[in-house]
Amino acid sequence: MGLVMGTFSMQSNKQDRTYRKDKIDDDFELSIVCHRPEGLDKLEAQTNFSKQELQVLYRGFKNECPSGVVNEDTFKQIYAQFFPHGDASTYAHYLFNAFDSAHSGSIKFEGFIMALSTLLRGSVREKLTWTFNLYDINRDGYINKEEMTDIVSAIYDMMGKYTYPALKTDTPKQHVDAFFQKMDKNRDGVVTLDEFILSCQEVNFLYIYTIIIVPPTYSCLLL
């Protein structure tokens, strides 16, 4: 009996050492691949969310992205769920780049929550500035007609062929021509941030430019 117990004890000790080693290895691996966000107190001070709201949002973020960061492929997969009848990949690409302000190829919770705070609870100017940066694809401080066409076309692709009324092939171009005519105040072929904000405030374009961005972005955290 003593021999059996001694053998069991040796095996248990060996298994325990193996378990501890595996756990150390796992913890080391997690420390490399997982990103832990800044303290909630700091994020609460930097955003328009309460600590309780940040906790809920972080749980949703971690549920979708256990590593604590979102790459572009994952972002596209999440976003596509909200537009099953269209192709959201191109628009999601542009939106991902807008969230990835550090150009790191991934979105951390801090960056995501800062952008979400602006889109949901920022001032009108803050929302429009963020949206301007989305349209400014090459980030040169201006929006040209090609950039606006790329974004608007991506939006129509995302909405899909089941829109009502049915969209014509040249609809994106027609809309861009109309938008650009209103926004390019000095007719120099580009739209500045001031021109963009002024035009949106004049004709309430804020609704048009944020209604597509905000709801699916926010909802994807609550899946």
Short mmCIF file of C-alpha atoms in Angstrom, two decimals:
data_model
loop_
_atom_site.label_atom_id
_atom_site.label_comp_id
_atom_site.label_asym_id
_atom_site.label_seq_id
_atom_site.Cartn_x
_atom_site.Cartn_y
_atom_site.Cartn_z
CA MET A 1 0.00 0.00 0.00
CA GLY A 2 2.85 2.32 0.94
CA LEU A 3 4.55 1.59 -2.39
CA VAL A 4 1.39 2.39 -4.28
CA MET A 5 0.89 5.64 -2.38
CA GLY A 6 4.53 6.55 -2.86
CA THR A 7 4.33 5.90 -6.59
CA PHE A 8 1.11 7.93 -6.82
CA SER A 9 2.76 10.72 -4.88
CA MET A 10 5.75 10.75 -7.22
CA GLN A 11 3.48 10.79 -10.24
CA SER A 12 1.38 13.55 -8.71
CA ASN A 13 4.48 15.61 -7.97
CA LYS A 14 5.72 15.07 -11.51
CA GLN A 15 2.33 16.01 -12.94
CA ASP A 16 2.17 19.02 -10.65
CA ARG A 17 5.62 20.17 -11.84
CA THR A 18 4.53 19.61 -15.44
CA TYR A 19 1.32 21.54 -14.81
CA ARG A 20 3.20 24.42 -13.22
CA LYS A 21 5.67 24.50 -16.12
CA ASP A 22 2.83 24.44 -18.66
CA LYS A 23 1.04 27.19 -16.77
CA ILE A 24 4.21 29.30 -16.71
CA ASP A 25 4.63 28.73 -20.44
CA ASP A 26 0.98 29.63 -21.04
CA ASP A 27 1.25 32.75 -18.90
CA PHE A 28 4.42 33.77 -20.75
CA GLU A 29 2.72 33.21 -24.10
CA LEU A 30 -0.34 35.21 -23.00
CA SER A 31 1.89 38.03 -21.82
CA ILE A 32 3.23 38.24 -25.36
CA VAL A 33 0.07 37.91 -27.43
CA CYS A 34 -2.48 39.51 -25.10
CA HIS A 35 -2.84 43.22 -24.65
CA ARG A 36 -4.06 44.55 -21.34
CA PRO A 37 -5.71 47.98 -21.54
CA GLU A 38 -4.85 50.99 -19.46
CA GLY A 39 -6.56 51.46 -16.11
CA LEU A 40 -10.27 52.20 -16.26
CA ASP A 41 -9.79 55.37 -14.27
CA LYS A 42 -7.52 56.75 -16.98
CA LEU A 43 -9.88 55.69 -19.77
CA GLU A 44 -12.82 57.17 -17.88
CA ALA A 45 -10.98 60.49 -17.72
CA GLN A 46 -10.09 60.36 -21.43
CA THR A 47 -13.53 59.34 -22.76
CA ASN A 48 -17.20 60.12 -22.26
CA PHE A 49 -17.94 56.69 -20.77
CA SER A 50 -18.43 55.80 -17.11
CA LYS A 51 -16.33 53.11 -15.46
CA GLN A 52 -19.29 50.73 -15.47
CA GLU A 53 -19.87 51.31 -19.19
CA LEU A 54 -16.18 50.73 -19.89
CA GLN A 55 -16.33 47.42 -18.01
CA VAL A 56 -19.29 46.26 -20.12
CA LEU A 57 -17.63 47.38 -23.34
CA TYR A 58 -14.36 45.68 -22.43
CA ARG A 59 -16.10 42.38 -21.70
CA GLY A 60 -17.73 42.54 -25.10
CA PHE A 61 -14.43 43.46 -26.75
CA LYS A 62 -12.61 40.57 -25.06
CA ASN A 63 -15.41 38.18 -25.99
CA GLU A 64 -14.90 38.96 -29.67
CA CYS A 65 -11.13 39.44 -29.43
CA PRO A 66 -9.61 37.34 -26.62
CA SER A 67 -6.09 38.54 -27.44
CA GLY A 68 -7.06 42.10 -26.62
CA VAL A 69 -6.33 43.40 -30.12
CA VAL A 70 -8.26 43.32 -33.39
CA ASN A 71 -6.55 42.79 -36.73
CA GLU A 72 -8.13 43.82 -40.01
CA ASP A 73 -9.39 40.36 -40.98
CA THR A 74 -11.21 39.95 -37.67
CA PHE A 75 -12.63 43.46 -37.95
CA LYS A 76 -13.99 42.67 -41.41
CA GLN A 77 -15.58 39.43 -40.19
CA ILE A 78 -17.32 41.22 -37.32
CA TYR A 79 -18.51 44.07 -39.51
CA ALA A 80 -19.78 41.76 -42.27
CA GLN A 81 -22.30 40.21 -39.87
CA PHE A 82 -24.33 43.41 -39.95
CA PHE A 83 -24.53 43.58 -43.76
CA PRO A 84 -25.20 40.01 -44.94
CA HIS A 85 -26.67 41.15 -48.27
CA GLY A 86 -23.72 43.27 -49.30
CA ASP A 87 -19.94 43.31 -49.37
CA ALA A 88 -18.69 45.24 -46.36
CA SER A 89 -15.01 44.35 -46.78
CA THR A 90 -13.89 47.53 -48.55
CA TYR A 91 -15.73 49.87 -46.21
CA ALA A 92 -14.49 47.88 -43.21
CA HIS A 93 -10.95 48.32 -44.56
CA TYR A 94 -11.32 52.10 -44.62
CA LEU A 95 -13.01 52.12 -41.22
CA PHE A 96 -10.27 49.92 -39.75
CA ASN A 97 -7.63 52.36 -40.96
CA ALA A 98 -9.52 55.21 -39.32
CA PHE A 99 -9.59 53.35 -36.00
CA ASP A 100 -5.94 52.32 -36.36
CA SER A 101 -4.65 55.85 -35.91
CA ALA A 102 -1.20 54.56 -34.92
CA HIS A 103 -0.86 52.60 -38.19
CA SER A 104 0.11 49.49 -36.22
CA GLY A 105 -2.04 47.03 -38.18
CA SER A 106 -4.22 46.33 -35.16
CA ILE A 107 -6.75 48.06 -32.93
CA LYS A 108 -6.35 47.97 -29.18
CA PHE A 109 -9.21 48.52 -26.77
CA GLU A 110 -7.96 51.99 -25.86
CA GLY A 111 -7.95 53.20 -29.45
CA PHE A 112 -11.28 51.61 -30.19
CA ILE A 113 -12.97 53.08 -27.14
CA MET A 114 -11.55 56.56 -27.80
CA ALA A 115 -12.99 56.53 -31.32
CA LEU A 116 -16.29 55.11 -30.10
CA SER A 117 -16.51 57.83 -27.46
CA THR A 118 -16.08 60.46 -30.17
CA LEU A 119 -18.64 58.91 -32.51
CA LEU A 120 -21.29 58.32 -29.86
CA ARG A 121 -20.80 61.19 -27.43
CA GLY A 122 -18.42 63.69 -28.94
CA SER A 123 -19.36 67.21 -29.99
CA VAL A 124 -20.60 67.82 -33.52
CA ARG A 125 -17.18 69.13 -34.52
CA GLU A 126 -15.42 66.11 -33.01
CA LYS A 127 -17.70 63.70 -34.86
CA LEU A 128 -17.25 65.53 -38.15
CA THR A 129 -13.48 65.75 -37.71
CA TRP A 130 -13.31 61.99 -37.14
CA THR A 131 -15.49 61.39 -40.20
CA PHE A 132 -13.34 63.75 -42.29
CA ASN A 133 -10.30 61.67 -41.37
CA LEU A 134 -12.15 58.54 -42.52
CA TYR A 135 -12.69 60.10 -45.95
CA ASP A 136 -9.14 61.47 -46.10
CA ILE A 137 -7.76 58.11 -47.20
CA ASN A 138 -4.21 59.26 -47.96
CA ARG A 139 -4.16 61.46 -44.82
CA ASP A 140 -2.88 64.58 -46.56
CA GLY A 141 -5.40 66.84 -44.83
CA TYR A 142 -7.77 67.10 -47.80
CA ILE A 143 -10.56 65.05 -49.37
CA ASN A 144 -10.43 64.80 -53.14
CA LYS A 145 -13.19 63.51 -55.38
CA GLU A 146 -11.50 60.14 -55.89
CA GLU A 147 -11.32 59.53 -52.13
CA MET A 148 -14.95 60.46 -51.66
CA THR A 149 -15.95 58.22 -54.57
CA ASP A 150 -14.04 55.29 -53.03
CA ILE A 151 -15.79 55.67 -49.67
CA VAL A 152 -19.27 56.26 -51.07
CA SER A 153 -18.92 53.32 -53.47
CA ALA A 154 -17.80 51.14 -50.57
CA ILE A 155 -20.89 52.19 -48.61
CA TYR A 156 -23.19 51.24 -51.49
CA ASP A 157 -21.39 47.90 -51.90
CA MET A 158 -21.92 47.30 -48.19
CA MET A 159 -25.63 48.06 -48.35
CA GLY A 160 -26.00 45.47 -51.12
CA LYS A 161 -28.33 44.97 -54.05
CA TYR A 162 -31.41 44.70 -51.85
CA THR A 163 -31.65 48.42 -51.14
CA TYR A 164 -34.96 50.11 -51.85
CA PRO A 165 -35.34 51.77 -54.22
CA ALA A 166 -32.82 49.84 -56.30
CA LEU A 167 -29.62 51.75 -56.95
CA LYS A 168 -28.34 52.50 -60.42
CA THR A 169 -24.73 51.85 -61.37
CA ASP A 170 -23.91 55.56 -61.54
CA THR A 171 -25.65 56.47 -58.27
CA PRO A 172 -22.42 56.77 -56.20
CA LYS A 173 -20.88 59.11 -58.80
CA GLN A 174 -24.02 61.26 -58.88
CA HIS A 175 -24.03 61.57 -55.11
CA VAL A 176 -20.32 62.38 -54.97
CA ASP A 177 -20.73 65.07 -57.63
CA ALA A 178 -23.57 66.62 -55.61
CA PHE A 179 -21.67 66.40 -52.30
CA PHE A 180 -18.50 67.80 -53.78
CA GLN A 181 -20.27 70.71 -55.41
CA LYS A 182 -21.67 71.72 -52.01
CA MET A 183 -18.47 71.13 -50.06
CA ASP A 184 -15.73 72.50 -52.32
CA LYS A 185 -16.50 76.12 -51.51
CA ASN A 186 -13.54 77.69 -53.32
CA ARG A 187 -13.62 75.26 -56.27
CA ASP A 188 -9.99 74.19 -55.90
CA GLY A 189 -10.73 70.50 -56.39
CA VAL A 190 -10.31 69.43 -52.75
CA VAL A 191 -12.33 69.71 -49.55
CA THR A 192 -10.65 71.00 -46.41
CA LEU A 193 -11.71 70.16 -42.87
CA ASP A 194 -13.31 73.58 -42.43
CA GLU A 195 -15.24 73.22 -45.71
CA PHE A 196 -16.37 69.74 -44.72
CA ILE A 197 -17.63 70.83 -41.30
CA LEU A 198 -19.35 73.94 -42.65
CA SER A 199 -21.12 71.98 -45.40
CA CYS A 200 -22.27 69.22 -43.06
CA GLN A 201 -23.66 71.73 -40.59
CA GLU A 202 -25.45 73.62 -43.34
CA VAL A 203 -27.40 70.65 -44.68
CA ASN A 204 -27.30 68.27 -41.70
CA PHE A 205 -24.93 65.84 -43.42
CA LEU A 206 -23.89 64.67 -39.94
CA TYR A 207 -26.70 62.13 -39.99
CA ILE A 208 -25.68 60.80 -43.39
CA TYR A 209 -22.03 60.34 -42.49
CA THR A 210 -22.39 58.87 -39.02
CA ILE A 211 -25.54 56.74 -39.18
CA ILE A 212 -23.74 54.01 -41.13
CA ILE A 213 -20.65 54.08 -38.93
CA VAL A 214 -21.99 54.20 -35.39
CA PRO A 215 -24.70 51.53 -34.93
CA PRO A 216 -22.84 48.48 -36.29
CA THR A 217 -19.59 49.59 -34.69
CA TYR A 218 -21.22 49.84 -31.28
CA SER A 219 -23.36 46.73 -31.69
CA CYS A 220 -20.47 44.48 -32.64
CA LEU A 221 -19.25 44.73 -29.05
CA LEU A 222 -22.49 43.28 -27.73
CA LEU A 223 -22.65 40.07 -29.79
#
